[in-house]
Short mmCIF file of C-alpha atoms in Angstrom, two decimals:
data_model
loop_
_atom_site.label_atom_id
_atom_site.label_comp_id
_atom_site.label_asym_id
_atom_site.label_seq_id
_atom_site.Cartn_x
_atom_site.Cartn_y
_atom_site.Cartn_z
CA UNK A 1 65.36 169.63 114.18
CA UNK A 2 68.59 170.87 115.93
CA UNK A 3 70.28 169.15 118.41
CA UNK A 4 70.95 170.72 121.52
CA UNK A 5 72.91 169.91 124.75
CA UNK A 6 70.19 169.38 127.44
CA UNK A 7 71.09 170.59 131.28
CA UNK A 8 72.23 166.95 132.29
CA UNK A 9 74.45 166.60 129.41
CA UNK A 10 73.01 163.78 127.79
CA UNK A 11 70.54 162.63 125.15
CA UNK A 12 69.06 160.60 122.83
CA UNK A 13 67.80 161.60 119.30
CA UNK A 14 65.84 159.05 116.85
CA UNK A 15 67.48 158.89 113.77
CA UNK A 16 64.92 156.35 111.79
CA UNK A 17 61.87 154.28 112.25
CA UNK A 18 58.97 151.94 111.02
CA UNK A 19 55.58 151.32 111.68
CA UNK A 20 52.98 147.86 110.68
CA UNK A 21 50.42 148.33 108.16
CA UNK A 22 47.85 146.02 107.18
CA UNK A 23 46.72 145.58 103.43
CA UNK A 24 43.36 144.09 102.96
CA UNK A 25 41.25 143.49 99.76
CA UNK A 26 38.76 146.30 98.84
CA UNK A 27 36.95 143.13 97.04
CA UNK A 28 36.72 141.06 99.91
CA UNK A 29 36.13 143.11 102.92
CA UNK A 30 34.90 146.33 104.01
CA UNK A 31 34.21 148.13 107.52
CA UNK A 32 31.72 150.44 109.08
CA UNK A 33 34.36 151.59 111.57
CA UNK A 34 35.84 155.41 112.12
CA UNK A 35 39.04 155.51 112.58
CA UNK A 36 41.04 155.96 114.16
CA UNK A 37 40.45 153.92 117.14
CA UNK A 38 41.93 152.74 120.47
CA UNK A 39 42.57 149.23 120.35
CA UNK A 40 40.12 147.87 122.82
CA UNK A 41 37.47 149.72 121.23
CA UNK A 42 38.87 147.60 117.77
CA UNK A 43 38.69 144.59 119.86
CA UNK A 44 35.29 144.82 121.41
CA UNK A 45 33.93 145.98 118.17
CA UNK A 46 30.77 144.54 117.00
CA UNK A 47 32.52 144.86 113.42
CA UNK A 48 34.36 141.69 112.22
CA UNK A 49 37.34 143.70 110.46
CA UNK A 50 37.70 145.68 113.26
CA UNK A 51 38.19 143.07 115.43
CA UNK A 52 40.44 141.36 113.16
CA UNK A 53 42.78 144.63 112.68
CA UNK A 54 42.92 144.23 116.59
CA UNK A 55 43.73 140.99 116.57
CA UNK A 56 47.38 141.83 114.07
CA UNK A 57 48.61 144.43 116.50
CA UNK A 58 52.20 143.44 117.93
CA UNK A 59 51.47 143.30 121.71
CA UNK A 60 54.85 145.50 122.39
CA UNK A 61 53.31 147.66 119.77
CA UNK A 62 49.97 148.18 121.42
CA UNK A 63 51.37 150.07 124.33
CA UNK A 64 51.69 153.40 123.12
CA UNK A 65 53.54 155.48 125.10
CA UNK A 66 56.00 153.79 127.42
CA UNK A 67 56.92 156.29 129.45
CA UNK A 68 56.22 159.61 131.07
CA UNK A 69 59.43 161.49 129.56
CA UNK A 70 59.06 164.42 131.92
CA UNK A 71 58.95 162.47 135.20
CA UNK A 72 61.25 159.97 134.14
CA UNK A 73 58.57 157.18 134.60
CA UNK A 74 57.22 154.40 133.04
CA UNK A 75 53.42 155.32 131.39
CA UNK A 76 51.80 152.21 133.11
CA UNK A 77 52.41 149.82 136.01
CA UNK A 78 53.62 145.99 135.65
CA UNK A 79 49.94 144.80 136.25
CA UNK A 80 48.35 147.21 133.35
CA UNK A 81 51.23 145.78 130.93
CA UNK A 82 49.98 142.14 132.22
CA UNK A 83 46.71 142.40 131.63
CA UNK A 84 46.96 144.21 127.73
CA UNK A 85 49.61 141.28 127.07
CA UNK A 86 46.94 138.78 128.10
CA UNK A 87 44.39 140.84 126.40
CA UNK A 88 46.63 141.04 122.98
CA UNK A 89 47.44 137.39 122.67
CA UNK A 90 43.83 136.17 123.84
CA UNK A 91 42.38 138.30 121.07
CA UNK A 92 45.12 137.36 118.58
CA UNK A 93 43.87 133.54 118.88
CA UNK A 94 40.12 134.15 119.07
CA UNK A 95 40.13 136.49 115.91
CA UNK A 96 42.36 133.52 113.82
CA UNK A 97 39.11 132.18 113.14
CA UNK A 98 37.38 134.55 111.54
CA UNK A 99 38.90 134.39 107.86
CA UNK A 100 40.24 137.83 107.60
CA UNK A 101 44.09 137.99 106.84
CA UNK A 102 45.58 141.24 105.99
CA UNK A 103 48.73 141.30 104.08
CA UNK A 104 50.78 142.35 106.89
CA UNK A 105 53.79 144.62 105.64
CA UNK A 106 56.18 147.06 106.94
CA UNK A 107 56.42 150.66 105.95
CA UNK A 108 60.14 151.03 105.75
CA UNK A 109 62.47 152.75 103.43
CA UNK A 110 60.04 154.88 101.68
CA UNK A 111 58.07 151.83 100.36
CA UNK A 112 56.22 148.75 101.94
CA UNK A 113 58.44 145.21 102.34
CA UNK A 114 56.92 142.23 103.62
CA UNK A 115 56.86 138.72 103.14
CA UNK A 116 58.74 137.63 99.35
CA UNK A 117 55.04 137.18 97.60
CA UNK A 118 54.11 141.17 98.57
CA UNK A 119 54.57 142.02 95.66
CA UNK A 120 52.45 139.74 93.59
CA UNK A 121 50.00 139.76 95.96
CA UNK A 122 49.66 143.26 95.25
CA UNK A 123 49.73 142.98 91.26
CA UNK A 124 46.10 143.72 89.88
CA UNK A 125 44.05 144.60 93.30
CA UNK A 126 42.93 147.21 95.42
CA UNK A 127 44.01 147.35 99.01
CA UNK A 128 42.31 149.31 101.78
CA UNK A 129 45.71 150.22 104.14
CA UNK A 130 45.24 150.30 108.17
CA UNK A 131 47.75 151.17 110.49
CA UNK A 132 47.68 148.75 113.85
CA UNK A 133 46.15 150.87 116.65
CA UNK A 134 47.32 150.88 119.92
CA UNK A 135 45.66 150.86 123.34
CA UNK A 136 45.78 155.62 122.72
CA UNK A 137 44.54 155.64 119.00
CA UNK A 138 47.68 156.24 118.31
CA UNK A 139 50.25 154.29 115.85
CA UNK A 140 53.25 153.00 117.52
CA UNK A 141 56.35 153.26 115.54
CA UNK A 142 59.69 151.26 115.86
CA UNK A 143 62.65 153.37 116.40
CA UNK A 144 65.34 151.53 114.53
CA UNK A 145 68.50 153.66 114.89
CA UNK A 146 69.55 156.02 118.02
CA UNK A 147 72.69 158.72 117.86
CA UNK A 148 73.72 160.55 120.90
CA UNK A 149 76.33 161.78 122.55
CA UNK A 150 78.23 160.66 125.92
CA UNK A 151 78.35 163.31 128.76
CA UNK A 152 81.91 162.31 129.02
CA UNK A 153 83.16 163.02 125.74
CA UNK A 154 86.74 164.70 125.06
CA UNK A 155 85.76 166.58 122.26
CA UNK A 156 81.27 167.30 122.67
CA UNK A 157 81.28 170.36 120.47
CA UNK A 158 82.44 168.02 117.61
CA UNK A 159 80.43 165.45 118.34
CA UNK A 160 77.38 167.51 118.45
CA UNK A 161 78.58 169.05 115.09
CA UNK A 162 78.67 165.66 113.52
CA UNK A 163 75.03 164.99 114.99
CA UNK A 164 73.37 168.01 113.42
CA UNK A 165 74.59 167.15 110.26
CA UNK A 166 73.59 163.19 110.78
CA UNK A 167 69.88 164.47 111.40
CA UNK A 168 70.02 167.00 108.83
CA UNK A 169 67.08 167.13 106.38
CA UNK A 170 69.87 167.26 103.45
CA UNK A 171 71.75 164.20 104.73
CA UNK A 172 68.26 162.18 105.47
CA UNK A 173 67.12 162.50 102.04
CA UNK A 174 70.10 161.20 100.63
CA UNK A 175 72.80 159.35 102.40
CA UNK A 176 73.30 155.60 101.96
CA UNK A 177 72.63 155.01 105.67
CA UNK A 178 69.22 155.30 105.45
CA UNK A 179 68.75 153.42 102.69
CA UNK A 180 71.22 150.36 104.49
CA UNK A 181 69.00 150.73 107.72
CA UNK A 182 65.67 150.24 105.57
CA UNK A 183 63.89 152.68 107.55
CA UNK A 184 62.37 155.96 107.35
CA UNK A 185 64.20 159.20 108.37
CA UNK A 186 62.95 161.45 110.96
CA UNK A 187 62.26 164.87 109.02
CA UNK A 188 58.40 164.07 107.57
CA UNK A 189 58.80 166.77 105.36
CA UNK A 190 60.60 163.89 102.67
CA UNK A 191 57.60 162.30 102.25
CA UNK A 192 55.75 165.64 100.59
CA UNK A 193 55.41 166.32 97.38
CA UNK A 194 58.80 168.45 96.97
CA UNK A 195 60.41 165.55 98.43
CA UNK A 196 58.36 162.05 97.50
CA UNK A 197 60.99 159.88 99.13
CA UNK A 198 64.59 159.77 100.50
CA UNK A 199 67.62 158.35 98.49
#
């Protein structure tokens, strides 16, 4: 990934992200469900872990795309976000019930973080791992850190010179930032087995 001075001037490149991922107990539950699945079809689900798994997806998270990048508009209209709000929390509360709670954990830095007891919780089981559908079957990830460059600049060339390198798969898999931002770098190519994580 290069960047590259678009015809307006302007833009705005991802430099790290997240994602939600829910751990549950291999011993304790199990589900019938294929995956992946759009998250009123979760919801809906005859299936009590599916519904719960619906019930632990962030409503700004459920979404999925936001926007229609090539018209410059949003992806859905005030009343659609409405209703899938109303939708998300009323599900939330009706699946609290039910008994099923996931260790809920980010995916962030090349390993999971959570809550302080993660870790023991983890010690000696088996998990299942789900990622937290949303409304496209799709996983919604966080973008936690932006870099681009102002149209107005004095000196773009250089700027755009210090951007490559800043998204550079070389820089990624090693420089501190990353590491300080506790997120995962763009280039998906450090998670492979030539590279199994950055820094």
């Amino acid at each position: 990934m290069e960047a590259g001075r678009g015809d307006e001037g302007q833009m705005l490149l991802p430099l790290a992200y997240t994602f939600d991922v829910l751990l549950l107990d291999r011993d304790r539950f199990s589900s019938s469900v294929e995956l992946p699945a759009a998250w009123e079809e979760l919801a809906e689900s005859a299936d009590k872990l599916a519904r719960s798994l619906a019930g632990y997806v962030t409503p700004y998270n459920m979404m999925g795309e936001l926007a229609d990048y090539d018209k410059g508009l949003p992806a859905f209209s005030e009343d659609e976000l409405f209703e899938y709000m109303k939708k998300a929390i009323d599900h939330s509360k009706k699946v609290q019930s039910e008994a099923i709670v996931p260790v809920f954990v980010n995916f962030t830095d090349g390993k999971f973080s959570g809550p302080d007891n993660t870790l023991d919780l983890l010690n000696g089981r088996k998990f299942d791992f789900f990622s937290t559908y949303n409304k496209d079957s799709g996983i919604t990830v966080d973008i936690t850190a932006f870099a681009g460059i102002n149209r107005n600049s004095a000196h773009p060339d250089e700027a755009f010179t210090v951007l490559d390198f800043q998204i550079s798969r070389e820089v990624q898999k090693g420089f501190p930032i990353y590491s300080a931002m506790h997120s995962l770098p763009t280039h998906m190519d450090l998670y492979s087995n030539e590279y199994p994580a950055h820094g």
